[in-house]
Tab-separated table of N, CA and C in Angstrom:
chain	number	residue	atom	x	y	z
A	1	ASP	N	-0.309	-24.891	22.698
A	1	ASP	CA	-1.729	-24.753	22.393
A	1	ASP	C	-1.940	-23.994	21.087
A	2	GLY	N	-1.160	-24.308	20.093
A	2	GLY	CA	-1.313	-23.693	18.777
A	2	GLY	C	-0.112	-22.872	18.379
A	3	PRO	N	-0.048	-22.461	17.131
A	3	PRO	CA	1.086	-21.686	16.630
A	3	PRO	C	1.116	-20.281	17.237
A	4	HIS	N	2.309	-19.747	17.374
A	4	HIS	CA	2.473	-18.427	17.963
A	4	HIS	C	3.330	-17.526	17.079
A	5	THR	N	3.130	-17.556	15.779
A	5	THR	CA	3.898	-16.686	14.890
A	5	THR	C	3.348	-15.262	14.951
A	6	PRO	N	4.195	-14.262	14.727
A	6	PRO	CA	3.731	-12.875	14.796
A	6	PRO	C	2.820	-12.541	13.622
A	7	GLY	N	2.059	-11.484	13.786
A	7	GLY	CA	1.182	-11.030	12.712
A	7	GLY	C	0.440	-9.776	13.122
A	8	LEU	N	-0.387	-9.299	12.222
A	8	LEU	CA	-1.128	-8.059	12.444
A	8	LEU	C	-2.343	-8.290	13.333
A	9	THR	N	-2.687	-7.267	14.096
A	9	THR	CA	-3.955	-7.276	14.827
A	9	THR	C	-5.075	-7.018	13.820
A	10	PRO	N	-6.315	-7.316	14.168
A	10	PRO	CA	-7.415	-6.992	13.256
A	10	PRO	C	-7.468	-5.505	12.900
A	11	ASP	N	-7.230	-4.616	13.873
A	11	ASP	CA	-7.262	-3.176	13.588
A	11	ASP	C	-6.160	-2.774	12.609
A	12	ALA	N	-4.955	-3.332	12.778
A	12	ALA	CA	-3.851	-3.022	11.865
A	12	ALA	C	-4.131	-3.566	10.470
A	13	ALA	N	-4.692	-4.762	10.381
A	13	ALA	CA	-5.026	-5.345	9.074
A	13	ALA	C	-6.066	-4.489	8.357
A	14	ARG	N	-7.066	-4.025	9.087
A	14	ARG	CA	-8.105	-3.176	8.479
A	14	ARG	C	-7.514	-1.847	8.024
A	15	LEU	N	-6.681	-1.236	8.861
A	15	LEU	CA	-6.056	0.047	8.525
A	15	LEU	C	-5.220	-0.077	7.251
A	16	LEU	N	-4.396	-1.111	7.156
A	16	LEU	CA	-3.557	-1.293	5.967
A	16	LEU	C	-4.383	-1.641	4.735
A	17	ALA	N	-5.413	-2.458	4.912
A	17	ALA	CA	-6.264	-2.817	3.766
A	17	ALA	C	-7.000	-1.594	3.221
A	18	ASP	N	-7.332	-0.657	4.087
A	18	ASP	CA	-8.032	0.564	3.662
A	18	ASP	C	-7.074	1.636	3.162
A	19	SER	N	-5.769	1.420	3.291
A	19	SER	CA	-4.780	2.413	2.859
A	19	SER	C	-4.500	2.256	1.366
A	20	GLY	N	-3.560	3.026	0.870
A	20	GLY	CA	-3.221	2.996	-0.549
A	20	GLY	C	-2.225	1.921	-0.947
A	21	ILE	N	-1.830	1.040	-0.026
A	21	ILE	CA	-0.850	0.015	-0.395
A	21	ILE	C	-1.497	-1.030	-1.307
A	22	LEU	N	-0.654	-1.698	-2.079
A	22	LEU	CA	-1.146	-2.744	-2.983
A	22	LEU	C	-1.203	-4.099	-2.301
A	23	GLY	N	-0.331	-4.309	-1.330
A	23	GLY	CA	-0.271	-5.581	-0.631
A	23	GLY	C	0.801	-5.516	0.423
A	24	MET	N	1.131	-6.684	0.988
A	24	MET	CA	2.171	-6.719	2.009
A	24	MET	C	2.941	-8.022	1.913
A	25	GLY	N	4.142	-8.024	2.455
A	25	GLY	CA	4.962	-9.221	2.477
A	25	GLY	C	5.500	-9.463	3.877
A	26	VAL	N	5.578	-10.735	4.262
A	26	VAL	CA	6.036	-11.111	5.594
A	26	VAL	C	7.028	-12.260	5.496
A	27	GLU	N	7.800	-12.457	6.544
A	27	GLU	CA	8.764	-13.552	6.575
A	27	GLU	C	8.157	-14.855	7.078
A	28	THR	N	7.003	-14.785	7.721
A	28	THR	CA	6.370	-15.972	8.294
A	28	THR	C	5.629	-16.780	7.230
A	29	VAL	N	5.086	-17.942	7.624
A	29	VAL	CA	4.418	-18.826	6.664
A	29	VAL	C	3.032	-18.347	6.266
A	30	GLY	N	2.509	-17.352	6.932
A	30	GLY	CA	1.203	-16.806	6.581
A	30	GLY	C	1.149	-15.330	6.891
A	31	THR	N	0.236	-14.621	6.251
A	31	THR	CA	0.104	-13.191	6.513
A	31	THR	C	-0.561	-12.924	7.853
A	32	ASP	N	-1.362	-13.863	8.321
A	32	ASP	CA	-2.013	-13.708	9.617
A	32	ASP	C	-1.142	-14.249	10.738
A	33	ALA	N	-1.393	-13.766	11.943
A	33	ALA	CA	-0.710	-14.281	13.130
A	33	ALA	C	-1.086	-15.744	13.338
A	34	GLY	N	-0.220	-16.476	14.003
A	34	GLY	CA	-0.471	-17.891	14.229
A	34	GLY	C	-1.755	-18.182	14.977
A	35	ARG	N	-2.174	-17.280	15.848
A	35	ARG	CA	-3.407	-17.476	16.622
A	35	ARG	C	-4.565	-16.683	16.038
A	36	ALA	N	-4.486	-16.301	14.776
A	36	ALA	CA	-5.499	-15.449	14.161
A	36	ALA	C	-6.863	-16.116	14.055
A	37	PHE	N	-6.911	-17.423	14.191
A	37	PHE	CA	-8.210	-18.099	14.162
A	37	PHE	C	-9.074	-17.646	15.343
A	38	ALA	N	-8.450	-17.145	16.405
A	38	ALA	CA	-9.186	-16.710	17.591
A	38	ALA	C	-9.475	-15.209	17.578
A	39	PHE	N	-9.039	-14.489	16.545
A	39	PHE	CA	-9.276	-13.045	16.459
A	39	PHE	C	-10.732	-12.783	16.046
A	40	ASP	N	-11.134	-11.522	16.176
A	40	ASP	CA	-12.459	-11.112	15.718
A	40	ASP	C	-12.289	-9.969	14.731
A	41	PRO	N	-12.445	-10.204	13.432
A	41	PRO	CA	-12.814	-11.456	12.778
A	41	PRO	C	-11.617	-12.407	12.703
A	42	PRO	N	-11.883	-13.696	12.505
A	42	PRO	CA	-10.786	-14.649	12.339
A	42	PRO	C	-9.997	-14.336	11.068
A	43	PHE	N	-8.705	-14.553	11.106
A	43	PHE	CA	-7.814	-14.362	9.960
A	43	PHE	C	-8.042	-13.011	9.281
A	44	PRO	N	-7.798	-11.908	10.015
A	44	PRO	CA	-8.120	-10.580	9.484
A	44	PRO	C	-7.343	-10.191	8.235
A	45	CYS	N	-6.111	-10.630	8.084
A	45	CYS	CA	-5.377	-10.280	6.859
A	45	CYS	C	-6.072	-10.886	5.645
A	46	HIS	N	-6.425	-12.141	5.750
A	46	HIS	CA	-7.143	-12.770	4.639
A	46	HIS	C	-8.478	-12.061	4.409
A	47	ASP	N	-9.189	-11.782	5.469
A	47	ASP	CA	-10.503	-11.152	5.357
A	47	ASP	C	-10.401	-9.754	4.749
A	48	PHE	N	-9.598	-8.889	5.364
A	48	PHE	CA	-9.543	-7.494	4.919
A	48	PHE	C	-8.721	-7.306	3.643
A	49	PHE	N	-7.558	-7.962	3.546
A	49	PHE	CA	-6.701	-7.761	2.374
A	49	PHE	C	-7.330	-8.343	1.120
A	50	LEU	N	-7.737	-9.593	1.181
A	50	LEU	CA	-8.335	-10.201	-0.006
A	50	LEU	C	-9.660	-9.535	-0.339
A	51	GLY	N	-10.386	-9.129	0.691
A	51	GLY	CA	-11.648	-8.422	0.463
A	51	GLY	C	-11.449	-7.069	-0.192
A	52	ALA	N	-10.275	-6.476	-0.026
A	52	ALA	CA	-9.951	-5.180	-0.639
A	52	ALA	C	-9.156	-5.362	-1.929
A	53	ASP	N	-9.082	-6.594	-2.430
A	53	ASP	CA	-8.371	-6.919	-3.673
A	53	ASP	C	-6.883	-6.584	-3.585
A	54	LYS	N	-6.286	-6.873	-2.418
A	54	LYS	CA	-4.854	-6.684	-2.204
A	54	LYS	C	-4.206	-8.050	-2.031
A	55	TYR	N	-2.914	-8.112	-2.164
A	55	TYR	CA	-2.232	-9.407	-2.083
A	55	TYR	C	-1.394	-9.507	-0.820
A	56	GLY	N	-1.023	-10.735	-0.479
A	56	GLY	CA	-0.122	-10.994	0.628
A	56	GLY	C	0.946	-11.979	0.191
A	57	LEU	N	2.198	-11.627	0.388
A	57	LEU	CA	3.321	-12.507	0.062
A	57	LEU	C	3.889	-13.066	1.362
A	58	THR	N	4.156	-14.359	1.385
A	58	THR	CA	4.652	-14.996	2.609
A	58	THR	C	6.002	-15.649	2.367
A	59	GLN	N	6.649	-15.996	3.458
A	59	GLN	CA	7.914	-16.708	3.462
A	59	GLN	C	9.006	-15.958	2.708
A	60	LEU	N	8.990	-14.627	2.850
A	60	LEU	CA	10.025	-13.803	2.254
A	60	LEU	C	11.239	-13.784	3.176
A	61	ARG	N	12.354	-13.438	2.632
A	61	ARG	CA	13.590	-13.418	3.410
A	61	ARG	C	14.241	-12.041	3.293
A	62	ASN	N	14.832	-11.585	4.372
A	62	ASN	CA	15.553	-10.310	4.420
A	62	ASN	C	14.674	-9.093	4.172
A	63	VAL	N	13.396	-9.209	4.448
A	63	VAL	CA	12.495	-8.065	4.292
A	63	VAL	C	12.943	-6.914	5.183
A	64	ASP	N	13.487	-7.239	6.338
A	64	ASP	CA	13.939	-6.207	7.278
A	64	ASP	C	15.102	-5.386	6.732
A	65	ARG	N	15.751	-5.861	5.690
A	65	ARG	CA	16.888	-5.135	5.121
A	65	ARG	C	16.464	-4.119	4.061
A	66	LEU	N	15.197	-4.126	3.682
A	66	LEU	CA	14.708	-3.160	2.691
A	66	LEU	C	14.493	-1.806	3.352
A	67	PRO	N	14.767	-0.720	2.625
A	67	PRO	CA	14.497	0.604	3.189
A	67	PRO	C	12.992	0.840	3.287
A	68	THR	N	12.601	1.718	4.180
A	68	THR	CA	11.188	2.040	4.359
A	68	THR	C	10.596	2.624	3.085
A	69	THR	N	11.368	3.437	2.383
A	69	THR	CA	10.967	3.959	1.075
A	69	THR	C	12.130	3.749	0.117
A	70	GLY	N	11.842	3.781	-1.164
A	70	GLY	CA	12.900	3.671	-2.158
A	70	GLY	C	13.197	2.253	-2.606
A	71	ALA	N	12.227	1.360	-2.498
A	71	ALA	CA	12.408	-0.008	-2.992
A	71	ALA	C	11.216	-0.379	-3.860
A	72	ILE	N	11.489	-1.153	-4.871
A	72	ILE	CA	10.440	-1.688	-5.743
A	72	ILE	C	10.455	-3.204	-5.575
A	73	VAL	N	9.296	-3.777	-5.292
A	73	VAL	CA	9.185	-5.221	-5.137
A	73	VAL	C	8.466	-5.775	-6.362
A	74	ILE	N	9.090	-6.752	-6.986
A	74	ILE	CA	8.507	-7.408	-8.155
A	74	ILE	C	8.155	-8.834	-7.756
A	75	ALA	N	6.888	-9.192	-7.871
A	75	ALA	CA	6.424	-10.538	-7.524
A	75	ALA	C	5.863	-11.184	-8.778
A	76	ALA	N	6.448	-12.301	-9.167
A	76	ALA	CA	6.027	-12.999	-10.380
A	76	ALA	C	5.437	-14.361	-10.009
A	77	PRO	N	4.111	-14.427	-9.795
A	77	PRO	CA	3.491	-15.702	-9.425
A	77	PRO	C	3.327	-16.619	-10.631
A	78	LEU	N	3.250	-17.894	-10.343
A	78	LEU	CA	2.935	-18.865	-11.381
A	78	LEU	C	1.428	-18.848	-11.599
A	79	PRO	N	0.979	-18.902	-12.828
A	79	PRO	CA	-0.467	-18.895	-13.063
A	79	PRO	C	-1.082	-20.252	-12.696
A	80	ILE	N	-1.967	-20.244	-11.737
A	80	ILE	CA	-2.687	-21.450	-11.342
A	80	ILE	C	-4.172	-21.174	-11.544
A	81	VAL	N	-4.809	-21.945	-12.385
A	81	VAL	CA	-6.220	-21.746	-12.688
A	81	VAL	C	-7.060	-22.267	-11.524
A	82	ASN	N	-7.993	-21.462	-11.068
A	82	ASN	CA	-8.924	-21.800	-9.991
A	82	ASN	C	-8.214	-22.112	-8.676
A	83	GLY	N	-7.031	-21.553	-8.460
A	83	GLY	CA	-6.303	-21.777	-7.215
A	83	GLY	C	-6.412	-20.580	-6.297
A	84	SER	N	-6.115	-20.786	-5.028
A	84	SER	CA	-6.184	-19.699	-4.069
A	84	SER	C	-4.810	-19.103	-3.779
A	85	GLY	N	-3.763	-19.704	-4.323
A	85	GLY	CA	-2.421	-19.191	-4.087
A	85	GLY	C	-1.458	-19.802	-5.068
A	86	SER	N	-0.229	-19.336	-5.022
A	86	SER	CA	0.759	-19.795	-5.980
A	86	SER	C	2.154	-19.497	-5.457
A	87	PRO	N	3.116	-20.365	-5.747
A	87	PRO	CA	4.507	-19.985	-5.471
A	87	PRO	C	4.893	-18.830	-6.393
A	88	CYS	N	5.829	-18.009	-5.975
A	88	CYS	CA	6.271	-16.929	-6.854
A	88	CYS	C	7.714	-16.572	-6.549
A	89	ARG	N	8.350	-15.940	-7.498
A	89	ARG	CA	9.683	-15.385	-7.304
A	89	ARG	C	9.487	-13.915	-6.954
A	90	VAL	N	10.209	-13.488	-5.952
A	90	VAL	CA	10.088	-12.109	-5.495
A	90	VAL	C	11.455	-11.454	-5.507
A	91	LEU	N	11.555	-10.315	-6.182
A	91	LEU	CA	12.794	-9.547	-6.259
A	91	LEU	C	12.543	-8.176	-5.676
A	92	ALA	N	13.523	-7.633	-4.978
A	92	ALA	CA	13.428	-6.269	-4.465
A	92	ALA	C	14.580	-5.461	-5.058
A	93	LEU	N	14.229	-4.358	-5.669
A	93	LEU	CA	15.210	-3.443	-6.252
A	93	LEU	C	15.238	-2.184	-5.406
A	94	ILE	N	16.420	-1.795	-4.964
A	94	ILE	CA	16.554	-0.578	-4.166
A	94	ILE	C	16.924	0.558	-5.113
A	95	THR	N	16.179	1.655	-5.057
A	95	THR	CA	16.289	2.735	-6.026
A	95	THR	C	16.972	3.958	-5.453
A	96	ARG	N	17.998	3.810	-4.697
A	96	ARG	CA	18.670	4.936	-4.031
A	96	ARG	C	19.015	6.005	-4.966
């Protein structure tokens, strides 16, 4: 009865969007949970993150291997005029 990928609750999305982070990255195909269309509000990551001028990176790999602190993530999107998203190359540098 629909996709069941993991994702943030509306409260967690709001908390992170209101925090000092610049954006977030996930391993799944979207920043929202698969059933986020049924949340209140629907698709809270898109609603709160984009509304707070923050970004979301999807389909990342090995994110779980990054340290909690001490890493720099570089995201280089392709410029797409009047688009809502873009493929990008993402590099993580560990600064131990």
